[in-house]
PDB file of C-alpha atoms in Angstrom:
ATOM      1  CA  LYS A  68      -2.941 -19.556   3.149  1.00 65.00           C
ATOM      2  CA  PRO A  69      -2.020 -15.922   3.203  1.00 63.00           C
ATOM      3  CA  GLY A  70      -1.521 -14.722   6.745  1.00 58.00           C
ATOM      4  CA  GLY A  71      -0.596 -11.497   8.594  1.00 56.00           C
ATOM      5  CA  ASP A  72      -2.991  -8.664   7.955  1.00 54.00           C
ATOM      6  CA  LYS A  73      -6.596  -9.052   9.134  1.00 56.00           C
ATOM      7  CA  ILE A  74      -8.247  -7.063   6.296  1.00 54.00           C
ATOM      8  CA  GLY A  75     -10.776  -9.525   4.957  1.00 56.00           C
ATOM      9  CA  ARG A  76     -10.590 -12.381   2.366  1.00 61.00           C
ATOM     10  CA  ARG A  77      -7.156 -12.930   0.671  1.00 66.00           C
ATOM     11  CA  ARG A  78      -8.165 -15.346  -2.118  1.00 76.00           C
ATOM     12  CA  LEU A  79      -5.448 -17.021  -4.350  1.00 84.00           C
ATOM     13  CA  ASP A  80      -7.792 -17.849  -7.254  1.00 88.00           C
ATOM     14  CA  THR A  81      -6.064 -15.597  -9.630  1.00 92.00           C
ATOM     15  CA  HIS A  82      -2.613 -17.216  -9.016  1.00 92.00           C
ATOM     16  CA  PHE A  83      -3.939 -20.750  -9.530  1.00 92.00           C
ATOM     17  CA  ILE A  84      -6.250 -20.049 -12.512  1.00 94.00           C
ATOM     18  CA  GLY A  85      -3.244 -18.433 -14.136  1.00 96.00           C
ATOM     19  CA  PHE A  86      -1.224 -21.524 -13.646  1.00 95.00           C
ATOM     20  CA  GLN A  87      -3.966 -23.773 -14.862  1.00 95.00           C
ATOM     21  CA  LYS A  88      -4.373 -21.812 -18.043  1.00 96.00           C
ATOM     22  CA  LEU A  89      -0.674 -22.361 -18.636  1.00 97.00           C
ATOM     23  CA  GLY A  90      -1.239 -26.081 -18.429  1.00 96.00           C
ATOM     24  CA  ALA A  91      -0.786 -26.917 -14.660  1.00 94.00           C
ATOM     25  CA  THR A  92      -3.146 -29.023 -12.719  1.00 93.00           C
ATOM     26  CA  LEU A  93      -4.289 -28.015  -9.235  1.00 88.00           C
ATOM     27  CA  ASP A  94      -5.058 -30.334  -6.292  1.00 89.00           C
ATOM     28  CA  PHE A  95      -6.625 -28.499  -3.312  1.00 82.00           C
ATOM     29  CA  ASP A  96      -6.804 -30.441  -0.026  1.00 81.00           C
ATOM     30  CA  THR A  97      -9.617 -28.923   1.859  1.00 78.00           C
ATOM     31  CA  ALA A  98      -8.949 -30.843   5.019  1.00 80.00           C
ATOM     32  CA  ALA A  99      -5.142 -29.802   5.126  1.00 77.00           C
ATOM     33  CA  ALA A 100      -5.905 -26.466   3.576  1.00 77.00           C
ATOM     34  CA  CYS A 101      -2.991 -26.734   1.153  1.00 83.00           C
ATOM     35  CA  SER A 102      -2.596 -26.792  -2.614  1.00 83.00           C
ATOM     36  CA  GLU A 103      -0.381 -28.825  -4.918  1.00 88.00           C
ATOM     37  CA  VAL A 104       0.291 -27.676  -8.550  1.00 90.00           C
ATOM     38  CA  ARG A 105       1.912 -29.922 -11.122  1.00 92.00           C
ATOM     39  CA  CYS A 106       2.941 -29.478 -14.625  1.00 91.00           C
ATOM     40  CA  LYS A 107       5.235 -31.321 -17.007  1.00 91.00           C
ATOM     41  CA  GLU A 108       5.341 -28.483 -19.610  1.00 93.00           C
ATOM     42  CA  LEU A 109       3.870 -24.984 -19.443  1.00 96.00           C
ATOM     43  CA  LYS A 110       2.352 -23.658 -22.666  1.00 97.00           C
ATOM     44  CA  GLY A 111       1.628 -20.000 -23.462  1.00 97.00           C
ATOM     45  CA  CYS A 112      -1.970 -18.798 -23.893  1.00 97.00           C
ATOM     46  CA  TYR A 113      -4.235 -15.782 -23.738  1.00 98.00           C
ATOM     47  CA  MET A 114      -5.705 -14.996 -20.286  1.00 97.00           C
ATOM     48  CA  LEU A 115      -7.885 -12.282 -18.887  1.00 97.00           C
ATOM     49  CA  LEU A 116      -7.354 -11.975 -15.201  1.00 96.00           C
ATOM     50  CA  ASP A 117     -10.455 -11.659 -13.042  1.00 93.00           C
ATOM     51  CA  GLU A 118      -8.579  -9.127 -10.933  1.00 92.00           C
ATOM     52  CA  ALA A 119      -5.532  -7.000 -11.383  1.00 94.00           C
ATOM     53  CA  SER A 120      -3.638  -8.892  -8.605  1.00 92.00           C
ATOM     54  CA  VAL A 121      -0.161  -7.666  -8.078  1.00 94.00           C
ATOM     55  CA  THR A 122       1.371 -10.871  -6.782  1.00 93.00           C
ATOM     56  CA  GLY A 123      -0.984 -12.944  -8.989  1.00 95.00           C
ATOM     57  CA  THR A 124       0.429 -11.040 -11.955  1.00 97.00           C
ATOM     58  CA  ALA A 125       3.936 -11.531 -10.718  1.00 98.00           C
ATOM     59  CA  ASN A 126       3.546 -15.282 -10.337  1.00 96.00           C
ATOM     60  CA  ILE A 127       2.052 -15.714 -13.755  1.00 97.00           C
ATOM     61  CA  ILE A 128       4.791 -13.621 -15.352  1.00 98.00           C
ATOM     62  CA  MET A 129       7.469 -15.744 -13.694  1.00 97.00           C
ATOM     63  CA  ALA A 130       5.827 -18.983 -14.859  1.00 96.00           C
ATOM     64  CA  ALA A 131       5.236 -17.594 -18.503  1.00 97.00           C
ATOM     65  CA  VAL A 132       8.688 -16.433 -19.178  1.00 98.00           C
ATOM     66  CA  MET A 133       9.807 -20.014 -19.633  1.00 96.00           C
ATOM     67  CA  ALA A 134       6.540 -21.453 -21.051  1.00 97.00           C
ATOM     68  CA  LYS A 135       6.447 -22.670 -24.585  1.00 97.00           C
ATOM     69  CA  GLY A 136       5.136 -20.085 -27.065  1.00 97.00           C
ATOM     70  CA  PHE A 137       3.399 -16.705 -26.475  1.00 98.00           C
ATOM     71  CA  THR A 138       1.456 -15.779 -23.261  1.00 98.00           C
ATOM     72  CA  THR A 139      -0.811 -12.663 -23.289  1.00 98.00           C
ATOM     73  CA  ILE A 140      -1.970 -11.414 -19.912  1.00 98.00           C
ATOM     74  CA  TYR A 141      -4.807  -8.857 -20.002  1.00 98.00           C
ATOM     75  CA  ASN A 142      -6.023  -6.905 -16.965  1.00 97.00           C
ATOM     76  CA  ALA A 143      -2.485  -7.363 -15.569  1.00 98.00           C
ATOM     77  CA  ALA A 144      -1.362  -5.352 -12.641  1.00 97.00           C
ATOM     78  CA  CYS A 145       1.065  -2.673 -13.774  1.00 97.00           C
ATOM     79  CA  GLU A 146       2.343  -1.270 -10.365  1.00 96.00           C
ATOM     80  CA  PRO A 147       5.985  -0.019 -10.509  1.00 96.00           C
ATOM     81  CA  TYR A 148       6.980  -3.358  -8.756  1.00 94.00           C
ATOM     82  CA  ILE A 149       5.583  -5.365 -11.586  1.00 97.00           C
ATOM     83  CA  GLN A 150       7.382  -3.121 -14.132  1.00 97.00           C
ATOM     84  CA  GLN A 151      10.621  -3.595 -12.202  1.00 97.00           C
ATOM     85  CA  LEU A 152      10.126  -7.415 -12.237  1.00 98.00           C
ATOM     86  CA  CYS A 153       9.559  -7.318 -16.038  1.00 98.00           C
ATOM     87  CA  LEU A 154      12.569  -5.126 -16.605  1.00 97.00           C
ATOM     88  CA  MET A 155      14.749  -7.405 -14.410  1.00 98.00           C
ATOM     89  CA  LEU A 156      13.540 -10.531 -16.238  1.00 98.00           C
ATOM     90  CA  ASN A 157      14.218  -9.008 -19.611  1.00 98.00           C
ATOM     91  CA  ARG A 158      17.811  -8.328 -18.569  1.00 97.00           C
ATOM     92  CA  MET A 159      17.949 -11.953 -17.557  1.00 98.00           C
ATOM     93  CA  GLY A 160      16.886 -13.049 -21.066  1.00 98.00           C
ATOM     94  CA  ALA A 161      13.095 -13.001 -20.909  1.00 98.00           C
ATOM     95  CA  ARG A 162      11.040 -11.371 -23.754  1.00 98.00           C
ATOM     96  CA  ILE A 163       8.227  -9.275 -22.181  1.00 98.00           C
ATOM     97  CA  SER A 164       6.605  -6.473 -23.999  1.00 98.00           C
ATOM     98  CA  GLY A 165       3.781  -4.112 -22.897  1.00 98.00           C
ATOM     99  CA  ILE A 166       5.589  -3.202 -19.574  1.00 98.00           C
ATOM    100  CA  ALA A 167       3.724  -0.494 -17.651  1.00 96.00           C
ATOM    101  CA  SER A 168       0.434  -1.378 -19.320  1.00 97.00           C
ATOM    102  CA  ASN A 169      -2.345  -3.780 -18.331  1.00 97.00           C
ATOM    103  CA  LEU A 170      -1.601  -5.811 -21.487  1.00 98.00           C
ATOM    104  CA  LEU A 171       1.516  -7.885 -21.312  1.00 98.00           C
ATOM    105  CA  THR A 172       2.927 -10.265 -24.069  1.00 98.00           C
ATOM    106  CA  ILE A 173       5.487 -12.796 -23.116  1.00 98.00           C
ATOM    107  CA  GLU A 174       7.479 -14.925 -25.588  1.00 98.00           C
ATOM    108  CA  GLY A 175       8.742 -17.938 -23.738  1.00 97.00           C
ATOM    109  CA  VAL A 176      12.554 -18.596 -23.640  1.00 97.00           C
ATOM    110  CA  ARG A 177      14.468 -21.748 -22.895  1.00 95.00           C
ATOM    111  CA  GLU A 178      16.660 -20.296 -20.104  1.00 96.00           C
ATOM    112  CA  LEU A 179      17.474 -17.194 -17.984  1.00 97.00           C
ATOM    113  CA  HIS A 180      20.752 -15.855 -16.858  1.00 97.00           C
ATOM    114  CA  GLY A 181      21.930 -13.712 -13.942  1.00 97.00           C
ATOM    115  CA  THR A 182      21.764  -9.900 -13.687  1.00 98.00           C
ATOM    116  CA  GLU A 183      22.009  -7.094 -11.132  1.00 96.00           C
ATOM    117  CA  HIS A 184      19.020  -5.069 -10.076  1.00 96.00           C
ATOM    118  CA  THR A 185      18.426  -2.235  -7.566  1.00 94.00           C
ATOM    119  CA  LEU A 186      15.106  -2.287  -5.904  1.00 92.00           C
ATOM    120  CA  LEU A 187      12.786   0.591  -5.728  1.00 94.00           C
ATOM    121  CA  PRO A 188      12.250   2.533  -2.563  1.00 95.00           C
ATOM    122  CA  ASP A 189       8.974   1.517  -0.734  1.00 95.00           C
ATOM    123  CA  MET A 190       6.282   3.938  -1.877  1.00 96.00           C
ATOM    124  CA  ILE A 191       4.049   3.049   1.069  1.00 95.00           C
ATOM    125  CA  GLU A 192       6.821   3.986   3.525  1.00 96.00           C
ATOM    126  CA  VAL A 193       7.339   7.317   1.597  1.00 97.00           C
ATOM    127  CA  GLY A 194       3.669   8.154   1.864  1.00 97.00           C
ATOM    128  CA  SER A 195       3.649   7.070   5.610  1.00 97.00           C
ATOM    129  CA  PHE A 196       6.437   9.549   6.280  1.00 97.00           C
ATOM    130  CA  ILE A 197       4.677  12.331   4.397  1.00 97.00           C
ATOM    131  CA  GLY A 198       1.598  11.683   6.637  1.00 97.00           C
ATOM    132  CA  LEU A 199       3.669  11.610   9.727  1.00 97.00           C
ATOM    133  CA  ALA A 200       5.293  14.971   8.992  1.00 97.00           C
ATOM    134  CA  ALA A 201       1.828  16.582   8.486  1.00 96.00           C
ATOM    135  CA  MET A 202       0.238  14.922  11.496  1.00 96.00           C
ATOM    136  CA  THR A 203       2.971  16.033  13.870  1.00 95.00           C
ATOM    137  CA  CYS A 204       3.511  19.496  12.265  1.00 95.00           C
ATOM    138  CA  SER A 205       7.128  18.531  11.554  1.00 96.00           C
ATOM    139  CA  GLU A 206       9.640  19.603   8.892  1.00 97.00           C
ATOM    140  CA  LEU A 207      11.000  16.509   7.143  1.00 97.00           C
ATOM    141  CA  THR A 208      13.135  15.543   4.135  1.00 97.00           C
ATOM    142  CA  ILE A 209      12.616  12.172   2.675  1.00 97.00           C
ATOM    143  CA  ARG A 210      15.634  11.189   0.462  1.00 97.00           C
ATOM    144  CA  ASN A 211      15.791   9.010  -2.691  1.00 97.00           C
ATOM    145  CA  VAL A 212      12.015   8.483  -3.121  1.00 97.00           C
ATOM    146  CA  SER A 213      12.146   7.658  -6.823  1.00 96.00           C
ATOM    147  CA  PHE A 214       9.510  10.414  -7.397  1.00 97.00           C
ATOM    148  CA  GLU A 215       8.490   9.277 -10.933  1.00 95.00           C
ATOM    149  CA  ASN A 216       7.343   5.950  -9.461  1.00 96.00           C
ATOM    150  CA  LEU A 217       5.171   7.442  -6.719  1.00 97.00           C
ATOM    151  CA  GLY A 218       2.251   8.010  -9.134  1.00 96.00           C
ATOM    152  CA  ILE A 219      -0.766   9.781  -7.714  1.00 97.00           C
ATOM    153  CA  ILE A 220       0.438   9.628  -4.129  1.00 97.00           C
ATOM    154  CA  PRO A 221       1.939  13.136  -3.834  1.00 97.00           C
ATOM    155  CA  ALA A 222      -1.110  14.698  -5.596  1.00 97.00           C
ATOM    156  CA  GLN A 223      -3.576  12.982  -3.220  1.00 97.00           C
ATOM    157  CA  PHE A 224      -1.671  14.374  -0.159  1.00 97.00           C
ATOM    158  CA  ALA A 225      -1.816  17.816  -1.896  1.00 97.00           C
ATOM    159  CA  ARG A 226      -5.528  17.436  -1.945  1.00 96.00           C
ATOM    160  CA  LEU A 227      -5.441  17.213   1.834  1.00 97.00           C
ATOM    161  CA  GLY A 228      -3.651  20.519   1.838  1.00 97.00           C
ATOM    162  CA  ILE A 229      -0.191  19.096   2.681  1.00 97.00           C
ATOM    163  CA  ARG A 230       2.530  21.072   1.080  1.00 96.00           C
ATOM    164  CA  PHE A 231       5.766  19.573  -0.231  1.00 97.00           C
ATOM    165  CA  GLU A 232       8.600  20.383  -2.654  1.00 97.00           C
ATOM    166  CA  GLN A 233      10.488  18.003  -4.921  1.00 96.00           C
ATOM    167  CA  HIS A 234      14.209  18.530  -4.542  1.00 96.00           C
ATOM    168  CA  GLY A 235      15.839  16.281  -7.110  1.00 95.00           C
ATOM    169  CA  ASP A 236      14.729  12.797  -6.097  1.00 96.00           C
ATOM    170  CA  ASP A 237      13.975  14.006  -2.492  1.00 97.00           C
ATOM    171  CA  ILE A 238      10.739  15.286  -0.994  1.00 98.00           C
ATOM    172  CA  TYR A 239      10.862  18.178   1.438  1.00 98.00           C
ATOM    173  CA  ILE A 240       7.831  18.690   3.624  1.00 97.00           C
ATOM    174  CA  PRO A 241       7.897  22.031   5.445  1.00 97.00           C
ATOM    175  CA  GLN A 242       6.428  22.565   8.886  1.00 96.00           C
ATOM    176  CA  GLN A 243       2.679  23.153   8.655  1.00 94.00           C
ATOM    177  CA  GLU A 244       0.503  24.176  11.570  1.00 93.00           C
ATOM    178  CA  HIS A 245      -2.703  23.804   9.400  1.00 94.00           C
ATOM    179  CA  TYR A 246      -3.637  22.027   6.178  1.00 96.00           C
ATOM    180  CA  ARG A 247      -6.985  22.399   4.522  1.00 96.00           C
ATOM    181  CA  ILE A 248      -8.794  19.625   2.576  1.00 97.00           C
ATOM    182  CA  GLU A 249      -9.877  20.615  -0.985  1.00 96.00           C
ATOM    183  CA  ASN A 250     -13.382  20.206  -2.247  1.00 94.00           C
ATOM    184  CA  PHE A 251     -14.253  18.924  -5.664  1.00 94.00           C
ATOM    185  CA  MET A 252     -14.794  21.555  -8.398  1.00 93.00           C
ATOM    186  CA  ASP A 253     -18.565  21.609  -7.770  1.00 94.00           C
ATOM    187  CA  GLY A 254     -17.992  22.182  -4.110  1.00 92.00           C
ATOM    188  CA  SER A 255     -18.943  18.592  -3.060  1.00 94.00           C
ATOM    189  CA  ILE A 256     -16.951  16.876  -0.241  1.00 95.00           C
ATOM    190  CA  MET A 257     -13.585  15.441  -1.170  1.00 96.00           C
ATOM    191  CA  THR A 258     -13.463  11.632  -1.663  1.00 97.00           C
ATOM    192  CA  ILE A 259     -10.192   9.664  -1.522  1.00 97.00           C
ATOM    193  CA  ALA A 260     -10.507   6.193  -2.747  1.00 96.00           C
ATOM    194  CA  ASP A 261      -8.270   3.227  -3.633  1.00 95.00           C
ATOM    195  CA  ALA A 262      -7.887   1.719  -7.147  1.00 93.00           C
ATOM    196  CA  PRO A 263      -5.542  -0.555  -9.144  1.00 92.00           C
ATOM    197  CA  TRP A 264      -2.449   1.224 -10.264  1.00 94.00           C
ATOM    198  CA  PRO A 265      -2.225   4.035 -11.488  1.00 95.00           C
ATOM    199  CA  GLY A 266      -4.907   4.662  -8.981  1.00 95.00           C
ATOM    200  CA  LEU A 267      -4.171   5.211  -5.245  1.00 96.00           C
ATOM    201  CA  THR A 268      -2.767   2.148  -3.532  1.00 94.00           C
ATOM    202  CA  PRO A 269      -5.106   0.816  -0.772  1.00 92.00           C
ATOM    203  CA  ASP A 270      -2.122   0.485   1.464  1.00 92.00           C
ATOM    204  CA  LEU A 271      -2.010   4.197   2.137  1.00 95.00           C
ATOM    205  CA  LEU A 272      -5.743   4.808   2.855  1.00 95.00           C
ATOM    206  CA  SER A 273      -5.177   4.109   6.565  1.00 95.00           C
ATOM    207  CA  VAL A 274      -2.493   6.851   6.661  1.00 97.00           C
ATOM    208  CA  PHE A 275      -4.594   9.239   4.678  1.00 97.00           C
ATOM    209  CA  LEU A 276      -7.569   8.624   7.190  1.00 97.00           C
ATOM    210  CA  VAL A 277      -5.350   9.324  10.224  1.00 97.00           C
ATOM    211  CA  VAL A 278      -3.830  12.526   8.621  1.00 97.00           C
ATOM    212  CA  ALA A 279      -7.266  13.783   7.780  1.00 98.00           C
ATOM    213  CA  THR A 280      -8.310  13.771  11.532  1.00 97.00           C
ATOM    214  CA  GLN A 281      -6.185  16.902  12.006  1.00 97.00           C
ATOM    215  CA  ALA A 282      -6.913  18.653   8.780  1.00 97.00           C
ATOM    216  CA  LYS A 283      -9.283  21.538   8.246  1.00 97.00           C
ATOM    217  CA  GLY A 284     -12.476  20.203   6.468  1.00 97.00           C
ATOM    218  CA  SER A 285     -14.031  16.966   5.831  1.00 97.00           C
ATOM    219  CA  VAL A 286     -13.210  13.951   3.573  1.00 98.00           C
ATOM    220  CA  LEU A 287     -14.861  10.643   2.713  1.00 97.00           C
ATOM    221  CA  ILE A 288     -12.349   7.723   2.704  1.00 97.00           C
ATOM    222  CA  HIS A 289     -13.605   4.953   0.388  1.00 96.00           C
ATOM    223  CA  GLN A 290     -11.788   1.636   0.799  1.00 93.00           C
ATOM    224  CA  LYS A 291     -13.085  -0.361  -2.103  1.00 89.00           C
ATOM    225  CA  MET A 292     -10.691  -3.303  -2.311  1.00 80.00           C
ATOM    226  CA  PHE A 293     -10.818  -4.924   1.175  1.00 74.00           C
ATOM    227  CA  GLU A 294     -13.799  -5.334   3.358  1.00 74.00           C
ATOM    228  CA  SER A 295     -12.259  -5.239   6.862  1.00 73.00           C
ATOM    229  CA  ARG A 296      -9.493  -2.589   6.494  1.00 81.00           C
ATOM    230  CA  LEU A 297     -11.468   0.367   8.118  1.00 89.00           C
ATOM    231  CA  PHE A 298     -12.307  -1.376  11.284  1.00 86.00           C
ATOM    232  CA  PHE A 299      -9.376   0.186  13.151  1.00 91.00           C
ATOM    233  CA  VAL A 300     -11.137   3.611  13.195  1.00 94.00           C
ATOM    234  CA  ASP A 301     -12.741   2.724  16.563  1.00 94.00           C
ATOM    235  CA  LYS A 302      -9.336   3.129  18.119  1.00 95.00           C
ATOM    236  CA  LEU A 303      -9.021   6.627  16.578  1.00 96.00           C
ATOM    237  CA  ILE A 304     -12.499   7.491  17.804  1.00 96.00           C
ATOM    238  CA  ASP A 305     -11.334   6.437  21.294  1.00 95.00           C
ATOM    239  CA  MET A 306      -8.539   8.901  20.844  1.00 96.00           C
ATOM    240  CA  GLY A 307     -11.035  11.725  20.104  1.00 97.00           C
ATOM    241  CA  ALA A 308     -11.042  11.733  16.400  1.00 97.00           C
ATOM    242  CA  GLN A 309     -14.277  12.609  14.621  1.00 97.00           C
ATOM    243  CA  ILE A 310     -15.019   9.803  12.207  1.00 97.00           C
ATOM    244  CA  ILE A 311     -18.294   8.307  11.105  1.00 96.00           C
ATOM    245  CA  LEU A 312     -17.972   4.728   9.931  1.00 95.00           C
ATOM    246  CA  CYS A 313     -20.617   4.690   7.233  1.00 94.00           C
ATOM    247  CA  ASP A 314     -20.138   1.023   6.349  1.00 91.00           C
ATOM    248  CA  PRO A 315     -17.246  -1.476   6.078  1.00 89.00           C
ATOM    249  CA  HIS A 316     -15.902   0.374   3.085  1.00 93.00           C
ATOM    250  CA  ARG A 317     -16.555   4.180   3.791  1.00 95.00           C
ATOM    251  CA  ALA A 318     -15.632   6.415   6.635  1.00 96.00           C
ATOM    252  CA  THR A 319     -16.225  10.243   6.827  1.00 97.00           C
ATOM    253  CA  VAL A 320     -13.539  12.190   8.691  1.00 98.00           C
ATOM    254  CA  ILE A 321     -14.132  15.719  10.191  1.00 97.00           C
ATOM    255  CA  GLY A 322     -10.862  17.218  10.847  1.00 97.00           C
ATOM    256  CA  HIS A 323      -9.888  19.017  14.056  1.00 96.00           C
ATOM    257  CA  ASP A 324      -7.521  21.520  12.265  1.00 95.00           C
ATOM    258  CA  HIS A 325      -4.986  20.807  15.071  1.00 93.00           C
ATOM    259  CA  GLN A 326      -7.291  22.754  17.414  1.00 93.00           C
ATOM    260  CA  MET A 327      -7.704  19.621  19.495  1.00 94.00           C
ATOM    261  CA  ARG A 328      -4.990  16.916  19.956  1.00 93.00           C
ATOM    262  CA  LEU A 329      -5.817  13.254  19.925  1.00 96.00           C
ATOM    263  CA  ARG A 330      -5.861  11.523  23.394  1.00 96.00           C
ATOM    264  CA  ALA A 331      -3.360   8.782  24.231  1.00 96.00           C
ATOM    265  CA  THR A 332      -4.826   5.300  24.667  1.00 95.00           C
ATOM    266  CA  ARG A 333      -4.009   1.541  24.563  1.00 94.00           C
ATOM    267  CA  MET A 334      -4.658  -0.138  21.155  1.00 93.00           C
ATOM    268  CA  THR A 335      -3.794  -3.203  19.088  1.00 90.00           C
ATOM    269  CA  SER A 336      -2.344  -3.161  15.575  1.00 86.00           C
ATOM    270  CA  PRO A 337      -4.613  -5.318  13.234  1.00 84.00           C
ATOM    271  CA  ASP A 338      -2.463  -4.970  10.123  1.00 85.00           C
ATOM    272  CA  ILE A 339       0.712  -3.387   8.807  1.00 88.00           C
ATOM    273  CA  ARG A 340      -0.844  -0.143   7.524  1.00 89.00           C
ATOM    274  CA  ALA A 341      -3.422   0.370  10.228  1.00 91.00           C
ATOM    275  CA  GLY A 342      -0.574  -0.216  12.684  1.00 92.00           C
ATOM    276  CA  VAL A 343       1.704   2.524  11.318  1.00 95.00           C
ATOM    277  CA  ALA A 344      -1.386   4.796  11.039  1.00 95.00           C
ATOM    278  CA  LEU A 345      -1.963   4.228  14.705  1.00 96.00           C
ATOM    279  CA  LEU A 346       1.734   4.861  15.489  1.00 96.00           C
ATOM    280  CA  ILE A 347       1.416   8.107  13.545  1.00 97.00           C
ATOM    281  CA  ALA A 348      -1.701   9.038  15.671  1.00 97.00           C
ATOM    282  CA  ALA A 349       0.065   8.123  18.881  1.00 96.00           C
ATOM    283  CA  MET A 350       3.034  10.356  18.117  1.00 96.00           C
ATOM    284  CA  SER A 351       0.696  13.260  17.584  1.00 95.00           C
ATOM    285  CA  ALA A 352      -1.436  12.627  20.639  1.00 96.00           C
ATOM    286  CA  GLU A 353      -1.229  14.061  24.055  1.00 94.00           C
ATOM    287  CA  GLY A 354       0.214  11.549  26.525  1.00 95.00           C
ATOM    288  CA  THR A 355       1.794   8.060  26.277  1.00 96.00           C
ATOM    289  CA  SER A 356       0.044   5.459  24.084  1.00 96.00           C
ATOM    290  CA  THR A 357       0.638   1.648  24.036  1.00 95.00           C
ATOM    291  CA  ILE A 358       0.431  -0.254  20.800  1.00 95.00           C
ATOM    292  CA  GLN A 359       0.219  -4.095  20.930  1.00 92.00           C
ATOM    293  CA  ASN A 360       0.838  -6.645  18.226  1.00 89.00           C
ATOM    294  CA  ILE A 361       3.612  -4.495  16.816  1.00 90.00           C
ATOM    295  CA  GLU A 362       5.078  -7.428  14.833  1.00 89.00           C
ATOM    296  CA  GLN A 363       2.568  -6.302  12.268  1.00 86.00           C
ATOM    297  CA  ILE A 364       4.199  -2.973  11.894  1.00 91.00           C
ATOM    298  CA  ASP A 365       7.686  -4.502  11.867  1.00 91.00           C
ATOM    299  CA  ARG A 366       6.806  -6.708   8.918  1.00 88.00           C
ATOM    300  CA  GLY A 367       6.434  -3.600   6.674  1.00 87.00           C
ATOM    301  CA  TYR A 368       8.720  -1.020   8.371  1.00 92.00           C
ATOM    302  CA  LYS A 369      12.287  -2.129   9.270  1.00 92.00           C
ATOM    303  CA  ASP A 370      13.685  -0.616  12.433  1.00 94.00           C
ATOM    304  CA  ILE A 371      10.711   1.904  12.548  1.00 95.00           C
ATOM    305  CA  ASP A 372      11.255   2.836  16.141  1.00 95.00           C
ATOM    306  CA  GLY A 373      15.048   3.358  15.719  1.00 96.00           C
ATOM    307  CA  ARG A 374      14.560   5.628  12.676  1.00 95.00           C
ATOM    308  CA  LEU A 375      11.688   7.609  14.204  1.00 96.00           C
ATOM    309  CA  ASN A 376      13.583   8.136  17.479  1.00 96.00           C
ATOM    310  CA  ALA A 377      16.479   9.440  15.509  1.00 95.00           C
ATOM    311  CA  LEU A 378      14.011  12.121  14.188  1.00 94.00           C
ATOM    312  CA  GLY A 379      12.967  13.057  17.709  1.00 93.00           C
ATOM    313  CA  ALA A 380      10.191  10.539  18.533  1.00 94.00           C
ATOM    314  CA  ARG A 381      10.014   8.829  21.921  1.00 95.00           C
ATOM    315  CA  ILE A 382       9.201   5.139  21.199  1.00 96.00           C
ATOM    316  CA  THR A 383      10.066   2.423  23.554  1.00 95.00           C
ATOM    317  CA  ARG A 384       9.683  -1.262  23.027  1.00 92.00           C
ATOM    318  CA  VAL A 385       8.480  -3.138  26.019  1.00 89.00           C
ATOM    319  CA  GLU A 386       7.910  -6.865  26.753  1.00 84.00           C
ATOM    320  CA  GLU A 387       4.431  -7.874  28.073  1.00 73.00           C
TER     321      GLU A 387
END
């Protein structure tokens, strides 16, 4: 079963139903909690995914490229990572059309061959560093971000009042003592919500929430896609943040406008994104904070302490 982040249910139905539609049989052993998928020959078909699962779409694409006949996948995820997978597979001999849309058509081929491919930079890491710069009032340049593949992320940070400049394929964030949250055109409170691509990735909502604690104004953070992802806000409240957890999916943040710094505390990282959000909060807080369960952060951010220390942070790993 999927492990790691404690953010609610992580169902695999989309993956297995996709395989079944292509002709596979599924045997799920409840006692052993494991699945076995068998197939003598995959056959193309039409399928409408029950959710635009990124890894579910990727798995089905990889199976369908060598299935017999045509496969049509509707409500497919279309994140840049899926686009890159399709482009790479096409260079390997696959025949995939509809790339960058939620309707993919795949003509099966007999074999694939090798290719070379350069991975995209991690858009979640880019967004995390933008939030870090704003929260700590720091000047920062993030290089080689593949700006055209960041989608709505920069615009959503701009809605929080964070200024940035695009220099070629780099993002420059100037030092800002204050950043003001926009309102909607009718004057109502700003809402930042996650959605399947090209909407805002849910992996950055934790960072947006933390950054909003030091903005001027209020914002409603609406986490629609996972039911347990906002439960880390109690740790921010302990640090002095003004947050109202409305329900498991919504939190209202009233920003301090950098008039009052967060307090240092001891906390545990429940998942990758909440972990880096807490790390950002700790770097902006007054005093020394301790974050436990940091292997969660390490899974998503390679050598994060070394890179941040090179920027002037003071992070020390300790054994407990």
